GROMACS .gro file of C-alpha atoms in nm:
model
  339
    1MET     CA    1   2.984   1.549   5.839
    2ALA     CA    2   2.737   1.329   5.835
    3LEU     CA    3   2.748   1.151   5.488
    4ASP     CA    4   3.042   1.050   5.296
    5SER     CA    5   2.939   1.142   4.895
    6LEU     CA    6   2.660   1.100   4.644
    7GLY     CA    7   2.644   0.646   4.620
    8TYR     CA    8   2.377   0.593   4.386
    9PHE     CA    9   2.027   0.778   4.212
   10GLY     CA   10   1.741   0.646   4.114
   11VAL     CA   11   1.462   0.739   3.825
   12ARG     CA   12   1.107   0.742   3.695
   13ALA     CA   13   1.057   0.695   3.301
   14ARG     CA   14   0.753   0.592   3.079
   15ASN     CA   15   0.978   0.424   2.805
   16LEU     CA   16   1.287   0.221   2.948
   17ASP     CA   17   1.417   0.170   2.614
   18ASP     CA   18   1.466   0.553   2.584
   19TRP     CA   19   1.643   0.577   2.911
   20SER     CA   20   1.852   0.224   2.798
   21SER     CA   21   1.990   0.416   2.469
   22PHE     CA   22   2.023   0.786   2.639
   23GLY     CA   23   2.236   0.561   2.888
   24GLU     CA   24   2.404   0.330   2.661
   25LYS     CA   25   2.504   0.487   2.375
   26PHE     CA   26   2.463   0.852   2.518
   27LEU     CA   27   2.639   0.901   2.840
   28GLY     CA   28   2.871   0.591   2.796
   29LEU     CA   29   2.698   0.376   3.118
   30GLN     CA   30   2.711   0.014   3.130
   31LEU     CA   31   2.315  -0.130   3.094
   32VAL     CA   32   2.405  -0.457   3.392
   33ASP     CA   33   2.049  -0.610   3.400
   34ARG     CA   34   1.747  -0.530   3.295
   35SER     CA   35   1.379  -0.657   3.402
   36ARG     CA   36   1.033  -0.586   3.245
   37LYS     CA   37   1.011  -0.241   3.503
   38SER     CA   38   1.349  -0.158   3.542
   39LEU     CA   39   1.691  -0.082   3.429
   40THR     CA   40   2.036  -0.094   3.588
   41PHE     CA   41   2.379   0.102   3.528
   42ARG     CA   42   2.705   0.095   3.627
   43MET     CA   43   2.944   0.380   3.606
   44ASP     CA   44   3.265   0.227   3.790
   45ASP     CA   45   3.356  -0.061   3.969
   46ARG     CA   46   3.003  -0.039   4.191
   47ARG     CA   47   2.760  -0.292   4.082
   48GLN     CA   48   2.551   0.005   4.000
   49ARG     CA   49   2.535   0.374   4.022
   50ILE     CA   50   2.127   0.443   3.859
   51VAL     CA   51   1.829   0.283   3.872
   52VAL     CA   52   1.558   0.312   3.674
   53GLN     CA   53   1.224   0.225   3.741
   54GLU     CA   54   0.925   0.257   3.480
   55ASP     CA   55   0.655   0.477   3.611
   56ASP     CA   56   0.346   0.723   3.386
   57ALA     CA   57   0.363   0.919   3.634
   58ASP     CA   58   0.503   1.317   3.544
   59GLY     CA   59   0.903   1.320   3.509
   60GLY     CA   60   1.107   1.473   3.662
   61GLN     CA   61   1.124   1.333   3.997
   62ALA     CA   62   1.399   1.115   4.132
   63THR     CA   63   1.294   0.798   4.253
   64PHE     CA   64   1.524   0.780   4.586
   65MET     CA   65   1.880   0.950   4.645
   66GLY     CA   66   2.179   0.709   4.838
   67TRP     CA   67   2.392   0.845   5.009
   68GLU     CA   68   2.683   0.666   5.067
   69VAL     CA   69   2.795   0.705   5.493
   70GLY     CA   70   3.135   0.551   5.628
   71GLY     CA   71   3.008   0.223   5.818
   72GLU     CA   72   2.755   0.060   6.061
   73GLN     CA   73   2.801   0.338   6.345
   74ALA     CA   74   2.781   0.621   6.118
   75LEU     CA   75   2.461   0.491   5.957
   76ASP     CA   76   2.333   0.432   6.321
   77GLU     CA   77   2.432   0.766   6.466
   78LEU     CA   78   2.259   0.956   6.155
   79ALA     CA   79   1.986   0.723   6.198
   80ALA     CA   80   1.959   0.895   6.555
   81ARG     CA   81   2.004   1.257   6.509
   82LEU     CA   82   1.679   1.262   6.210
   83GLU     CA   83   1.500   1.062   6.486
   84ALA     CA   84   1.624   1.323   6.713
   85ALA     CA   85   1.521   1.550   6.498
   86GLY     CA   86   1.148   1.409   6.429
   87ILE     CA   87   1.269   1.308   6.095
   88ARG     CA   88   1.049   0.901   6.049
   89VAL     CA   89   1.367   0.662   6.016
   90GLN     CA   90   1.261   0.361   5.837
   91ARG     CA   91   1.580   0.086   5.803
   92ALA     CA   92   1.526  -0.156   5.473
   93PRO     CA   93   1.440  -0.489   5.475
   94ARG     CA   94   1.630  -0.698   5.246
   95ALA     CA   95   1.512  -0.730   5.029
   96THR     CA   96   1.545  -0.354   4.920
   97THR     CA   97   1.911  -0.360   5.016
   98ASP     CA   98   1.978  -0.671   4.809
   99GLU     CA   99   1.803  -0.447   4.543
  100ARG     CA  100   1.999  -0.135   4.591
  101ARG     CA  101   2.346  -0.377   4.607
  102VAL     CA  102   2.463  -0.262   4.938
  103LYS     CA  103   2.460  -0.399   5.271
  104GLU     CA  104   2.272  -0.168   5.522
  105LEU     CA  105   2.062   0.165   5.482
  106ILE     CA  106   1.745   0.371   5.601
  107GLY     CA  107   1.504   0.599   5.451
  108PHE     CA  108   1.411   0.952   5.541
  109GLU     CA  109   1.267   1.197   5.362
  110ASP     CA  110   1.341   1.589   5.320
  111PRO     CA  111   1.041   1.843   5.449
  112VAL     CA  112   0.911   1.892   5.070
  113GLY     CA  113   0.867   1.499   5.038
  114ASN     CA  114   1.212   1.399   4.852
  115ARG     CA  115   1.288   1.038   4.923
  116LEU     CA  116   1.665   1.018   5.029
  117GLU     CA  117   1.848   0.635   5.176
  118ALA     CA  118   2.166   0.639   5.331
  119PHE     CA  119   2.372   0.323   5.351
  120HIS     CA  120   2.716   0.161   5.350
  121GLY     CA  121   2.913  -0.129   5.245
  122ALA     CA  122   2.799  -0.073   4.832
  123GLU     CA  123   2.856  -0.409   4.632
  124ILE     CA  124   3.162  -0.438   4.388
  125ALA     CA  125   3.184  -0.605   4.077
  126ALA     CA  126   3.304  -0.870   3.939
  127ASP     CA  127   3.423  -0.759   3.656
  128PRO     CA  128   3.548  -0.438   3.497
  129PHE     CA  129   3.364  -0.180   3.374
  130LYS     CA  130   3.278  -0.192   2.995
  131PRO     CA  131   3.104   0.193   2.853
  132GLY     CA  132   2.779   0.147   2.632
  133ARG     CA  133   2.981   0.362   2.463
  134ALA     CA  134   3.429   0.490   2.369
  135ILE     CA  135   3.471   0.696   2.655
  136SER     CA  136   3.783   0.761   2.917
  137GLY     CA  137   3.580   0.675   3.198
  138PHE     CA  138   3.365   0.907   3.497
  139ARG     CA  139   3.538   1.011   3.782
  140THR     CA  140   3.415   0.885   4.069
  141GLY     CA  141   3.574   0.688   4.392
  142PRO     CA  142   3.547   0.954   4.685
  143LEU     CA  143   3.401   1.206   4.544
  144GLY     CA  144   3.119   1.008   4.473
  145MET     CA  145   2.918   0.983   4.139
  146GLY     CA  146   2.866   1.300   4.051
  147HIS     CA  147   2.637   1.553   4.219
  148VAL     CA  148   2.257   1.662   4.154
  149VAL     CA  149   2.027   1.956   4.166
  150LEU     CA  150   1.678   1.990   4.302
  151ASN     CA  151   1.453   2.235   4.160
  152VAL     CA  152   1.303   2.405   4.490
  153GLU     CA  153   1.006   2.644   4.605
  154ARG     CA  154   1.159   2.777   4.874
  155ILE     CA  155   1.504   2.700   4.995
  156ASP     CA  156   1.502   2.849   5.328
  157GLN     CA  157   1.256   2.570   5.418
  158LEU     CA  158   1.506   2.318   5.309
  159LEU     CA  159   1.854   2.444   5.334
  160PRO     CA  160   1.903   2.413   5.718
  161PHE     CA  161   1.787   2.010   5.726
  162TYR     CA  162   2.032   1.963   5.425
  163ARG     CA  163   2.335   2.215   5.630
  164ASP     CA  164   2.253   2.122   5.962
  165THR     CA  165   2.074   1.765   5.974
  166LEU     CA  166   2.244   1.593   5.732
  167GLY     CA  167   2.562   1.787   5.757
  168PHE     CA  168   2.640   1.962   5.398
  169GLN     CA  169   2.847   2.273   5.430
  170LEU     CA  170   2.820   2.529   5.193
  171SER     CA  171   3.031   2.614   4.892
  172ASP     CA  172   2.869   2.946   4.752
  173PHE     CA  173   2.546   3.080   4.612
  174THR     CA  174   2.455   3.297   4.348
  175LEU     CA  175   2.147   3.522   4.365
  176ARG     CA  176   2.096   3.592   3.972
  177PRO     CA  177   1.989   3.539   3.785
  178PHE     CA  178   1.825   3.280   3.953
  179LYS     CA  179   1.863   3.152   4.392
  180ALA     CA  180   2.099   2.933   4.388
  181TYR     CA  181   2.288   2.754   4.681
  182PHE     CA  182   2.603   2.460   4.622
  183LEU     CA  183   2.636   2.260   4.882
  184HIS     CA  184   2.975   1.965   4.967
  185LEU     CA  185   3.034   1.711   5.183
  186ASN     CA  186   3.365   1.596   5.013
  187PRO     CA  187   3.636   1.766   4.770
  188ARG     CA  188   3.426   1.804   4.502
  189HIS     CA  189   3.321   2.151   4.504
  190HIS     CA  190   2.939   2.059   4.534
  191SER     CA  191   2.747   1.697   4.573
  192PHE     CA  192   2.421   1.870   4.548
  193ALA     CA  193   2.312   2.214   4.532
  194MET     CA  194   1.917   2.387   4.540
  195VAL     CA  195   1.766   2.646   4.264
  196GLU     CA  196   1.444   2.821   4.332
  197THR     CA  197   1.263   2.796   4.071
  198GLY     CA  198   0.916   2.774   4.288
  199LYS     CA  199   0.879   2.417   4.214
  200ASN     CA  200   1.005   2.018   4.371
  201SER     CA  201   1.165   1.830   4.084
  202VAL     CA  202   1.498   1.742   4.013
  203HIS     CA  203   1.683   1.985   3.839
  204HIS     CA  204   2.014   1.817   3.701
  205LEU     CA  205   2.182   1.516   3.760
  206MET     CA  206   2.578   1.605   3.738
  207VAL     CA  207   2.877   1.308   3.591
  208GLU     CA  208   3.179   1.401   3.567
  209LEU     CA  209   3.475   1.273   3.256
  210TYR     CA  210   3.833   1.144   3.281
  211MET     CA  211   3.891   1.288   2.941
  212LEU     CA  212   3.774   1.692   2.770
  213ASP     CA  213   3.726   1.496   2.475
  214ASP     CA  214   3.454   1.268   2.614
  215VAL     CA  215   3.238   1.585   2.693
  216GLY     CA  216   3.287   1.710   2.325
  217GLN     CA  217   3.227   1.365   2.123
  218ALA     CA  218   2.886   1.343   2.365
  219TYR     CA  219   2.807   1.712   2.222
  220ASP     CA  220   2.861   1.595   1.850
  221LEU     CA  221   2.602   1.346   1.964
  222ALA     CA  222   2.363   1.547   2.107
  223LEU     CA  223   2.348   1.782   1.848
  224GLY     CA  224   2.198   1.536   1.622
  225GLU     CA  225   1.925   1.509   1.789
  226PRO     CA  226   1.643   1.722   1.787
  227ASP     CA  227   1.535   1.911   2.118
  228ARG     CA  228   1.840   1.693   2.342
  229ILE     CA  229   2.084   1.950   2.444
  230ALA     CA  230   1.915   2.203   2.729
  231THR     CA  231   2.167   2.371   2.804
  232THR     CA  232   2.434   2.507   2.570
  233PHE     CA  233   2.874   2.401   2.618
  234GLY     CA  234   2.983   2.660   2.874
  235ARG     CA  235   3.225   2.657   3.142
  236HIS     CA  236   3.113   2.688   3.548
  237SER     CA  237   3.223   2.958   3.751
  238ASN     CA  238   3.253   2.830   4.071
  239ASP     CA  239   3.335   2.449   4.038
  240PHE     CA  240   3.492   2.568   3.727
  241MET     CA  241   3.359   2.203   3.532
  242THR     CA  242   3.343   2.265   3.155
  243SER     CA  243   3.015   2.125   3.054
  244PHE     CA  244   2.658   2.068   2.856
  245TYR     CA  245   2.304   1.970   2.981
  246ALA     CA  246   2.141   1.696   2.789
  247ASN     CA  247   1.703   1.665   2.843
  248SER     CA  248   1.722   1.287   2.977
  249PRO     CA  249   1.347   1.099   2.911
  250SER     CA  250   1.280   1.187   3.279
  251GLY     CA  251   1.251   1.519   3.254
  252PHE     CA  252   1.516   1.672   3.401
  253PHE     CA  253   1.839   1.744   3.284
  254VAL     CA  254   2.182   1.523   3.253
  255GLU     CA  255   2.532   1.736   3.314
  256TYR     CA  256   2.814   1.581   3.126
  257GLY     CA  257   3.133   1.744   3.214
  258TRP     CA  258   3.474   1.746   3.301
  259GLY     CA  259   3.807   1.925   3.520
  260GLY     CA  260   3.588   1.984   3.795
  261ARG     CA  261   3.769   2.145   4.078
  262SER     CA  262   3.887   1.991   4.405
  263ILE     CA  263   3.838   2.190   4.727
  264ASP     CA  264   3.942   2.137   5.066
  265PRO     CA  265   3.632   2.113   5.278
  266GLN     CA  266   3.820   2.159   5.628
  267ASN     CA  267   3.955   2.526   5.480
  268TRP     CA  268   3.626   2.650   5.274
  269THR     CA  269   3.498   2.973   5.257
  270PRO     CA  270   3.196   3.028   5.084
  271VAL     CA  271   3.111   3.287   4.913
  272GLU     CA  272   2.879   3.468   4.683
  273MET     CA  273   2.894   3.380   4.298
  274THR     CA  274   2.850   3.777   4.164
  275CYS     CA  275   2.976   3.716   3.842
  276GLY     CA  276   2.693   3.460   3.774
  277PRO     CA  277   2.686   3.129   3.730
  278SER     CA  278   2.977   3.069   3.406
  279LEU     CA  279   3.200   3.214   3.286
  280TRP     CA  280   3.107   3.135   2.962
  281GLY     CA  281   2.865   2.931   2.761
  282HIS     CA  282   2.604   2.759   2.902
  283ASP     CA  283   2.297   2.940   2.727
  284ARG     CA  284   1.989   2.803   2.960
  285ASN     CA  285   1.715   2.730   2.667
  286TRP     CA  286   1.448   2.667   3.036
  287LEU     CA  287   1.550   3.021   3.154
  288SER     CA  288   1.276   3.361   3.070
  289PRO     CA  289   1.392   3.510   2.765
  290GLU     CA  290   1.456   3.740   3.076
  291GLY     CA  291   1.683   3.511   3.237
  292ARG     CA  292   1.825   3.384   2.962
  293ALA     CA  293   1.907   3.810   2.901
  294GLN     CA  294   2.047   3.814   3.213
  295ALA     CA  295   2.264   3.552   3.247
  296ARG     CA  296   2.410   3.676   2.938
  297ASP     CA  297   2.482   4.011   3.068
  298LEU     CA  298   2.634   3.885   3.333
  299ARG     CA  299   2.868   3.644   3.107
  300MET     CA  300   2.969   3.934   2.908
  301ARG     CA  301   3.055   4.088   3.228
  302ALA     CA  302   3.266   3.884   3.371
  303ALA     CA  303   3.433   3.862   2.999
  304ALA     CA  304   3.499   4.216   2.997
  305ASP     CA  305   3.635   4.252   3.375
  306GLY     CA  306   3.909   3.927   3.264
  307LEU     CA  307   3.771   3.705   3.479
  308ARG     CA  308   3.939   3.382   3.434
  309GLU     CA  309   4.025   3.074   3.576
  310PRO     CA  310   4.303   2.801   3.554
  311VAL     CA  311   4.188   2.416   3.417
  312GLN     CA  312   4.130   2.206   3.707
  313VAL     CA  313   4.326   1.888   3.549
  314VAL     CA  314   4.424   1.516   3.677
  315GLU     CA  315   4.712   1.322   3.682
  316GLY     CA  316   4.716   1.165   3.286
  317ASN     CA  317   4.478   1.354   3.122
  318TYR     CA  318   4.678   1.689   3.021
  319THR     CA  319   5.035   1.740   2.840
  320LEU     CA  320   5.292   2.056   2.940
  321ALA     CA  321   5.293   2.331   2.637
  322PRO     CA  322   5.576   2.341   2.494
  323GLY     CA  323   5.760   2.660   2.569
  324THR     CA  324   5.742   2.838   2.195
  325CYS     CA  325   5.587   3.154   2.255
  326LEU     CA  326   5.852   3.355   2.323
  327TRP     CA  327   5.542   3.671   2.412
  328TRP     CA  328   5.361   3.407   2.710
  329ASP     CA  329   5.698   3.274   2.864
  330ALA     CA  330   5.810   3.624   2.940
  331ALA     CA  331   5.441   3.723   3.057
  332ARG     CA  332   5.462   3.425   3.281
  333GLN     CA  333   5.837   3.510   3.446
  334SER     CA  334   5.764   3.866   3.497
  335GLY     CA  335   5.455   3.785   3.708
  336TRP     CA  336   5.178   3.886   3.480
  337SER     CA  337   4.862   3.732   3.507
  338PRO     CA  338   4.497   3.700   3.300
  339LYS     CA  339   4.316   3.803   3.635
   0.00000   0.00000   0.00000
């Protein structure tokens, strides 16, 4: 694959103070730099992951999306592939690489004008990550900083570029209650996705936490703020993420989640998710009344069909339940499954 993971994300904001509070006190990011026109945030050992730039333009647009590659050779090969496909590639000057805190990067645009960057050599911070509020930390590393989902007018206008030129692989797709395609680069179920909504903008950025309680405590914070919740607490049917969506100061959503599944990219077969995008919850306030009703109907059918998925855990964030329920122990030993 040409790209490895989502490395950094740049957004516009009309009010930096709003993003300062949202990033630190709500998401738990670490604010590391502030100038008159920009903010930068950490979420792990990287020097920066999110860059917020003051801009009076309408919200919902990404300033840039930074995709990491394996090194100088991989970056050169990607640039050559893009140029062969007729894509204009710009080698970033030293001033830009210093701003991004990377060794080298190229810039280019997708077919509808979204600014993409590919880079290598991200700067590692000298001091440990200090979250803006008490959280366990964000799941990043080789999986990248999370995933980004775009609103698009037509998926077929963009899918060949992301899949055939950039090397994303299809994870799965859904056609109801909206058309959405999910694509992966690494074991994270998807690092990129598109929702066909008739417009071009950012739909959401997802960040994943190590502990479920981090998500629940953020949900409590969101309940205390009018209009903060865009999608209620729920669990996805494809990546198994337990999450909710918050309205950001930039006009797009931030998905705050836990328990995303890991896949084997070399042996993965994409399917249509006919059960809908969520196993339960995730009432989407941004959908039309008809769309919300259809989404709820899909969830009710999933429940009636007994659709269940195992909780996805990583070492250290779970404890095996003791065998105190004789009925459950006997059922499991007999081979019974809730699915």
